[in-house]
Short mmCIF file of C-alpha atoms and ligand atoms in Angstrom, two decimals:
data_model
loop_
_atom_site.label_atom_id
_atom_site.label_comp_id
_atom_site.label_asym_id
_atom_site.label_seq_id
_atom_site.Cartn_x
_atom_site.Cartn_y
_atom_site.Cartn_z
CA MET A 114 -42.12 -13.68 68.54
CA THR A 115 -43.79 -13.11 65.21
CA GLU A 116 -42.79 -9.93 63.48
CA LEU A 117 -44.36 -8.05 60.65
CA LEU A 118 -42.68 -8.90 57.37
CA LYS A 119 -43.23 -7.52 53.92
CA GLU A 120 -43.12 -9.75 50.86
CA LEU A 121 -39.98 -9.76 48.74
CA ARG A 122 -40.44 -8.25 45.30
CA VAL A 123 -40.30 -10.96 42.63
CA SER A 124 -38.10 -10.04 39.65
CA ASN A 125 -38.84 -12.90 37.25
CA ASP A 126 -40.40 -10.36 34.87
CA ALA A 127 -36.98 -8.69 34.45
CA MET A 128 -34.94 -11.88 34.14
CA ASN A 129 -33.87 -11.15 30.58
CA ASN A 130 -33.41 -7.44 30.99
CA PRO A 131 -29.96 -6.73 32.49
CA ASP A 132 -30.54 -2.95 32.63
CA GLU A 133 -33.70 -3.41 34.65
CA LEU A 134 -32.02 -6.02 36.89
CA ARG A 135 -29.19 -3.59 37.64
CA HIS A 136 -31.63 -0.77 38.23
CA ARG A 137 -33.60 -2.83 40.74
CA ILE A 138 -30.62 -4.15 42.64
CA SER A 139 -29.09 -0.69 42.85
CA GLU A 140 -32.38 0.71 44.20
CA GLU A 141 -33.49 -2.10 46.49
CA GLY A 142 -30.28 -3.94 47.32
CA TYR A 143 -31.59 -7.35 46.29
CA LEU A 144 -33.17 -9.40 43.54
CA PHE A 145 -35.52 -12.27 44.27
CA PHE A 146 -36.49 -14.91 41.74
CA LYS A 147 -39.07 -17.66 41.99
CA LYS A 148 -37.69 -21.02 40.85
CA LEU A 149 -34.47 -19.62 39.42
CA GLN A 150 -32.90 -23.00 40.20
CA ASP A 151 -34.23 -26.34 39.05
CA PRO A 152 -36.26 -27.95 41.87
CA ASP A 153 -35.38 -31.47 40.69
CA LYS A 154 -31.66 -30.81 41.00
CA LEU A 155 -32.21 -29.24 44.41
CA TRP A 156 -34.35 -32.14 45.65
CA ALA A 157 -31.57 -34.54 44.62
CA LEU A 158 -29.03 -32.36 46.44
CA ARG A 159 -31.30 -32.28 49.50
CA ARG A 160 -31.37 -36.07 49.59
CA GLU A 161 -27.58 -36.28 49.50
CA MET A 162 -27.05 -33.57 52.10
CA LEU A 163 -29.64 -34.85 54.55
CA THR A 164 -28.59 -38.49 54.12
CA THR A 165 -25.10 -37.39 55.16
CA MET A 166 -26.56 -35.56 58.17
CA GLN A 167 -28.53 -38.66 59.11
CA GLU A 168 -25.35 -40.74 58.97
CA GLY A 169 -23.81 -38.10 61.23
CA GLY A 170 -26.57 -38.67 63.79
CA TRP A 171 -28.42 -35.37 63.35
CA LEU A 172 -31.74 -36.82 62.14
CA VAL A 173 -34.13 -39.07 64.02
CA ALA A 174 -33.15 -42.63 63.09
CA GLY A 175 -35.58 -44.38 60.77
CA THR A 176 -37.15 -41.16 59.41
CA ASP A 177 -36.98 -40.19 55.75
CA PRO A 178 -33.94 -37.91 55.38
CA MET A 179 -35.95 -35.77 52.92
CA ASP A 180 -38.16 -34.70 55.86
CA GLY A 181 -35.13 -33.28 57.73
CA ILE A 182 -36.46 -34.28 61.15
CA ALA A 183 -33.76 -33.28 63.62
CA ASP A 184 -32.70 -35.17 66.71
CA ILE A 185 -32.76 -32.18 69.05
CA SER A 186 -30.24 -33.78 71.40
CA THR A 187 -27.55 -33.26 68.74
CA GLN A 188 -28.14 -29.50 68.38
CA CYS A 189 -25.00 -27.57 67.48
CA THR A 190 -23.95 -24.69 65.31
CA GLU A 191 -21.01 -23.03 63.57
CA GLY A 192 -18.12 -22.77 66.00
CA ASP A 193 -18.90 -26.15 67.63
CA PRO A 194 -16.56 -29.01 66.73
CA GLU A 195 -19.64 -31.30 66.52
CA TYR A 196 -21.06 -29.00 63.87
CA ALA A 197 -17.88 -29.02 61.78
CA ASN A 198 -17.67 -32.83 61.99
CA VAL A 199 -20.98 -33.38 60.21
CA TYR A 200 -20.94 -30.18 58.14
CA HIS A 201 -17.60 -31.13 56.65
CA GLU A 202 -18.97 -34.52 55.58
CA VAL A 203 -21.70 -32.61 53.74
CA TYR A 204 -18.97 -30.28 52.47
CA LYS A 205 -17.22 -33.17 50.74
CA LEU A 206 -20.21 -33.83 48.48
CA GLU A 207 -19.33 -33.13 44.87
CA ALA A 208 -22.96 -32.26 44.12
CA PHE A 209 -22.94 -29.56 46.77
CA HIS A 210 -19.97 -27.78 45.16
CA ARG A 211 -21.40 -28.29 41.69
CA SER A 212 -24.58 -26.47 42.74
CA GLY A 213 -22.49 -23.31 43.16
CA HIS A 214 -21.68 -23.51 39.45
CA TRP A 215 -25.15 -24.16 38.06
CA PRO A 216 -25.54 -21.95 34.99
CA GLU A 217 -28.93 -20.59 36.05
CA VAL A 218 -27.23 -18.85 38.98
CA VAL A 219 -23.89 -17.97 37.35
CA ASP A 220 -25.62 -16.57 34.25
CA MET A 221 -27.95 -14.47 36.36
CA VAL A 222 -25.07 -12.97 38.35
CA GLU A 223 -23.25 -12.37 35.07
CA LYS A 224 -26.26 -10.38 33.81
CA ILE A 225 -26.24 -8.33 36.99
CA ILE A 226 -22.50 -7.63 37.08
CA GLY A 227 -22.03 -7.44 33.30
CA ARG A 228 -18.60 -9.06 33.59
CA THR A 229 -17.23 -12.62 33.74
CA VAL A 230 -18.18 -14.20 37.04
CA LEU A 231 -16.08 -16.15 39.52
CA PRO A 232 -18.08 -18.42 41.84
CA HIS A 233 -16.12 -18.27 45.09
CA PRO A 234 -14.19 -21.47 45.81
CA GLN A 235 -15.51 -21.30 49.37
CA LYS A 236 -19.03 -22.66 49.05
CA ILE A 237 -21.29 -22.37 52.09
CA ALA A 238 -24.30 -24.28 53.39
CA ARG A 239 -26.21 -23.57 56.60
CA LEU A 240 -27.66 -26.47 58.52
CA TRP A 241 -29.82 -24.86 61.18
CA PHE A 242 -31.39 -26.76 64.07
CA PRO A 243 -34.90 -26.11 65.40
CA LYS A 244 -35.47 -24.88 68.95
CA TYR A 245 -32.08 -23.22 68.93
CA THR A 246 -33.14 -19.69 68.20
CA ALA A 247 -30.43 -17.94 70.25
CA HIS A 248 -28.11 -19.03 67.44
CA THR A 249 -30.11 -17.49 64.61
CA THR A 250 -27.95 -15.58 62.12
CA PRO A 251 -27.96 -11.98 63.39
CA ILE A 252 -28.43 -8.73 61.46
CA HIS A 253 -25.29 -8.04 59.42
CA GLN A 254 -23.65 -7.03 56.16
CA ASP A 255 -21.71 -9.82 54.47
CA PHE A 256 -18.67 -7.68 53.80
CA VAL A 257 -17.36 -8.09 57.37
CA HIS A 258 -17.14 -11.82 56.74
CA PHE A 259 -16.27 -12.21 53.07
CA GLN A 260 -14.45 -8.94 52.36
CA GLY A 261 -12.65 -8.58 49.01
CA ASN A 262 -14.90 -6.05 47.27
CA PHE A 263 -18.40 -4.58 47.62
CA GLN A 264 -19.59 -6.11 44.33
CA THR A 265 -19.55 -9.59 45.78
CA TYR A 266 -23.01 -11.15 45.59
CA THR A 267 -24.55 -13.67 47.93
CA CYS A 268 -27.04 -16.10 46.41
CA TRP A 269 -29.18 -17.55 49.17
CA ALA A 270 -31.44 -20.48 48.37
CA PRO A 271 -33.15 -23.05 50.58
CA VAL A 272 -32.53 -26.69 49.71
CA GLY A 273 -36.19 -27.61 50.18
CA ASP A 274 -39.23 -25.45 50.81
CA CYS A 275 -38.61 -22.89 53.53
CA PRO A 276 -41.74 -21.31 54.99
CA ILE A 277 -41.30 -18.37 57.37
CA GLU A 278 -41.33 -20.59 60.49
CA LEU A 279 -38.34 -22.59 59.22
CA GLY A 280 -36.22 -19.45 59.39
CA GLY A 281 -35.23 -18.25 55.94
CA LEU A 282 -33.43 -15.04 55.07
CA ALA A 283 -34.91 -11.58 55.62
CA ILE A 284 -33.57 -8.43 54.04
CA LEU A 285 -33.73 -4.69 54.66
CA PRO A 286 -34.32 -3.17 51.21
CA GLY A 287 -32.25 -0.12 50.36
CA SER A 288 -29.88 -0.68 53.30
CA HIS A 289 -26.90 -1.07 50.92
CA LYS A 290 -27.21 2.60 50.00
CA ILE A 291 -25.27 3.55 53.10
CA ASN A 292 -22.36 2.57 50.84
CA GLN A 293 -20.06 1.67 53.72
CA VAL A 294 -19.43 -1.07 56.22
CA MET A 295 -21.50 -0.41 59.33
CA GLU A 296 -20.30 -0.84 62.88
CA HIS A 297 -20.67 -4.51 63.87
CA HIS A 298 -20.80 -5.87 67.41
CA PHE A 299 -20.52 -9.22 69.17
CA SER A 300 -23.46 -11.55 68.67
CA LEU A 301 -24.30 -15.21 68.80
CA GLY A 302 -25.31 -16.81 65.49
CA ALA A 303 -23.45 -17.36 62.21
CA GLY A 304 -20.54 -14.94 61.91
CA SER A 305 -20.82 -13.77 65.55
CA LEU A 306 -21.23 -10.14 64.45
CA CYS A 307 -24.33 -7.95 64.30
CA VAL A 308 -25.46 -4.42 63.47
CA ASN A 309 -27.50 -2.77 66.24
CA THR A 310 -31.16 -2.27 65.36
CA ASP A 311 -31.15 1.36 66.50
CA GLU A 312 -28.91 2.17 63.54
CA LEU A 313 -31.44 0.79 61.09
CA SER A 314 -34.70 1.89 59.60
CA GLY A 315 -37.12 0.37 57.13
CA GLU A 316 -39.15 -2.79 56.97
CA TRP A 317 -37.88 -6.34 56.88
CA HIS A 318 -38.79 -8.32 53.78
CA SER A 319 -38.93 -12.08 53.45
CA THR A 320 -41.21 -14.75 52.05
CA ASN A 321 -42.41 -18.32 52.31
CA TYR A 322 -39.60 -19.64 50.12
CA GLU A 323 -40.25 -22.57 47.82
CA ILE A 324 -37.54 -24.83 46.51
CA GLY A 325 -35.69 -23.15 43.62
CA ASP A 326 -36.37 -19.62 44.89
CA THR A 327 -33.20 -17.56 45.05
CA LEU A 328 -32.32 -14.29 46.74
CA ILE A 329 -29.32 -12.35 45.39
CA PHE A 330 -27.80 -9.36 47.16
CA PRO A 331 -24.51 -7.43 47.33
CA ALA A 332 -22.08 -7.32 50.26
CA LEU A 333 -23.48 -4.19 51.95
CA THR A 334 -27.18 -5.14 52.07
CA VAL A 335 -28.30 -5.62 55.67
CA HIS A 336 -29.94 -8.99 56.30
CA LYS A 337 -30.56 -11.65 58.92
CA ALA A 338 -32.13 -15.06 59.25
CA LEU A 339 -35.53 -15.56 60.83
CA PRO A 340 -35.61 -17.96 63.78
CA ASN A 341 -36.31 -21.62 63.07
CA LEU A 342 -39.51 -21.92 65.09
CA THR A 343 -40.48 -25.40 63.92
CA GLU A 344 -40.78 -28.27 66.36
CA ASP A 345 -38.26 -30.55 64.74
CA ARG A 346 -37.18 -29.54 61.19
CA LEU A 347 -33.65 -28.69 60.11
CA ARG A 348 -33.32 -25.72 57.78
CA VAL A 349 -30.87 -26.45 54.94
CA SER A 350 -29.76 -23.66 52.63
CA LEU A 351 -27.01 -22.56 50.27
CA ASP A 352 -25.36 -19.19 50.45
CA ASN A 353 -22.76 -19.13 47.78
CA ARG A 354 -20.85 -16.07 46.69
CA TYR A 355 -20.06 -14.67 43.24
CA GLN A 356 -18.00 -11.76 41.96
CA ALA A 357 -16.32 -10.50 38.81
CA VAL A 358 -13.15 -12.50 38.08
CA GLU A 359 -11.15 -9.27 37.80
CA ASP A 360 -12.19 -7.87 41.22
CA ALA A 361 -10.20 -8.54 44.38
CA ILE A 362 -11.05 -11.57 46.51
CA ALA A 363 -10.03 -12.14 50.14
CA GLU A 364 -7.67 -15.07 50.63
CA HIS A 365 -9.90 -17.01 53.02
CA MET A 366 -12.57 -17.31 50.33
CA LEU A 367 -10.14 -19.61 48.51
CA GLU A 368 -10.29 -22.07 51.43
CA PRO A 369 -12.94 -24.57 52.54
CA HIS A 370 -15.54 -23.06 54.89
CA LEU A 371 -14.95 -23.39 58.67
CA ASN A 372 -11.57 -25.01 58.15
CA ILE A 373 -9.67 -22.94 60.69
CA PHE A 374 -9.91 -25.35 63.56
CA ASN A 375 -9.69 -28.73 61.88
CA ALA A 376 -7.55 -27.87 58.86
CA LEU A 377 -9.92 -29.35 56.27
CA ARG A 378 -8.06 -29.15 52.95
CA TRP A 379 -9.36 -29.21 49.40
CA ALA A 380 -7.63 -32.57 48.96
CA ASP A 381 -9.88 -33.93 51.76
CA VAL A 382 -12.95 -32.37 50.15
CA TYR A 383 -12.10 -33.88 46.76
CA ARG A 384 -11.23 -37.39 47.93
CA ASN A 385 -14.34 -39.16 46.57
CA TRP A 386 -15.22 -36.91 43.67
CA LYS A 387 -15.95 -38.59 40.34
CA SER A 388 -14.93 -35.70 38.13
CA ASP A 389 -11.85 -33.46 38.15
CA GLU A 390 -13.59 -30.60 36.37
CA LEU A 391 -14.23 -28.39 39.42
CA LYS A 392 -11.16 -29.28 41.42
CA TYR A 393 -8.97 -26.19 41.98
CA TYR A 394 -10.80 -24.50 39.09
CA TRP A 395 -9.63 -21.03 40.24
CA LYS A 396 -5.91 -21.83 40.26
CA GLU A 397 -5.48 -21.14 36.59
CA LEU A 398 -7.02 -17.67 36.94
CA ASP A 399 -4.97 -14.57 37.58
CA LEU A 400 -6.82 -13.46 40.72
CA THR A 401 -6.10 -10.41 42.86
CA VAL A 402 -5.99 -11.89 46.34
CA LEU A 403 -6.19 -9.68 49.45
CA PRO A 404 -5.15 -10.68 52.96
CA ARG A 405 -7.99 -11.35 55.38
CA ASP A 406 -8.90 -8.43 57.64
CA PHE A 407 -9.32 -9.78 61.18
CA SER A 408 -10.31 -6.43 62.71
CA TYR A 409 -14.08 -7.06 62.64
CA GLY A 410 -13.79 -10.44 64.33
CA ASN A 411 -11.21 -9.17 66.82
CA LYS A 412 -13.48 -6.32 67.86
CA GLY A 413 -16.37 -8.75 68.39
CA PHE A 414 -14.11 -10.92 70.53
CA GLU A 415 -13.02 -8.00 72.73
CA GLU A 416 -16.70 -7.09 73.19
CA ALA A 417 -17.50 -10.68 74.14
CA LEU A 418 -14.77 -10.52 76.82
CA GLU A 419 -16.25 -7.29 78.21
CA LEU A 420 -19.78 -8.69 78.19
CA ALA A 421 -18.62 -11.91 79.85
CA ARG A 422 -17.11 -9.83 82.66
CA ASP A 423 -20.66 -8.53 83.21
CA ARG A 424 -21.89 -12.15 83.15
CA ASP A 425 -23.69 -11.78 79.83
CA GLU A 426 -24.86 -15.35 79.18
CA ARG A 427 -24.47 -15.19 75.42
CA ALA A 428 -20.91 -13.97 75.73
CA VAL A 429 -20.08 -16.67 78.29
CA LEU A 430 -21.54 -19.30 75.96
CA HIS A 431 -19.54 -17.91 73.04
CA LEU A 432 -16.27 -17.94 74.98
CA ASN A 433 -16.85 -21.45 76.30
CA ARG A 434 -17.45 -22.61 72.73
CA LEU A 435 -14.19 -21.00 71.63
CA ILE A 436 -12.26 -22.68 74.46
CA LYS A 437 -13.82 -26.07 73.75
CA ARG A 438 -12.82 -25.79 70.10
CA ASP A 439 -9.13 -25.32 70.88
CA SER A 440 -8.03 -24.34 74.37
CA THR A 441 -4.44 -23.71 73.28
CA THR A 442 -4.97 -20.59 71.15
CA GLU A 443 -4.16 -17.16 72.51
CA LEU A 444 -7.79 -16.09 72.24
CA ALA A 445 -8.96 -19.20 74.10
CA GLN A 446 -6.48 -18.53 76.87
CA ARG A 447 -7.67 -14.95 77.22
CA ALA A 448 -11.27 -16.19 77.25
CA ALA A 449 -10.45 -18.77 79.92
CA ALA A 450 -8.78 -16.11 82.10
CA VAL A 451 -11.89 -13.90 81.96
CA LEU A 452 -14.24 -16.80 82.73
CA GLN A 453 -12.05 -17.77 85.69
CA GLU A 454 -12.19 -14.20 86.99
CA VAL A 455 -15.97 -14.21 86.68
CA ASN A 456 -16.30 -17.60 88.42
CA ALA A 457 -13.95 -16.54 91.22
CA GLY A 458 -16.07 -13.41 91.67
CA ALA A 459 -19.25 -15.49 91.77
CA THR A 460 -18.01 -17.90 94.45
CA GLY A 461 -15.62 -15.67 96.42
O1 AKG B 273 -28.66 -18.70 56.28
C1 AKG B 273 -28.28 -18.06 57.26
O2 AKG B 273 -28.70 -18.25 58.41
C2 AKG B 273 -27.27 -16.99 57.08
C3 AKG B 273 -27.14 -16.61 55.67
C4 AKG B 273 -26.42 -15.35 55.46
O3 AKG B 273 -26.30 -14.48 56.27
C5 AKG B 273 -25.80 -15.18 54.17
O4 AKG B 273 -26.06 -15.98 53.29
O5 AKG B 273 -25.05 -14.24 54.00
FE1 FE2 B 274 -24.97 -12.96 55.46
#
């Protein structure tokens, strides 16, 4: 399942030239920097994050957490309650949130946007199991998930080295020039929404990421993750978002990530923090907050119902996951009704 990938263009030569940075990102839809972030700070963050995952049972007992050696029997992903249980312990780490405010990243985004930058309160990490490739992040534009405005930038960075086989991010250069949100469909993988490949052209770009390397791209650039093809290594990465303070932000980006089903609150996140500096830092700002648009997710859900009726295994898996998470919601009840229909058809 190897695919041909082109190398990302490195933009370290333009780091101090905002005009050139803006020119490149408007042409190519991304900027990639080697070692934009300090490897030592990231190694320290890796230790904290993976130690928490080991305490949560995700790593083989007795191994060095820095190696990220996964216990495959605990495989799970976004949407699974088991995932949220451990992810939210990682999410409570002060150092993890602080990394979203490191000046090397904020200053770079500020050069690109040319206005004062707001790091989104909702920080995001991805903790991706090996041998679980059906759940690889599908091809998408971030706008369907994060909304707000098109000048929202994702900064993706592995917390550790991330060679191709560990499943880093791949990007379709120039794809942002479509200048609109593309049609998204049901998919497994982070976000559960994908763009169909027949609507795309161009060559996928990625790289053997080293710790500190950082990929920055706006909300319409088409991207995906590569599958984690390693035997036993977890892929750990940050994908934090940044935008101009004066641009609109969607309300869910002011909430902790994946909090819908267990009601994780900022007060829970902050419980063991040593400093107050970053707690509720956005509350004193006069933000323009937009309601969340559920139409993309709702459409994906309706498609999953249709596919499940045709016994599509991915859709059945998705609906079962949704029911397991909370069987009392309206969506879960509709999912359960369809699965019952399908099972009755299969046995009757
Ligand atoms: O890391 C991943 O698998 C998904 C990342 C992504 O799509 C993003 O950062 O927007
Ligand atoms: Fe994304």
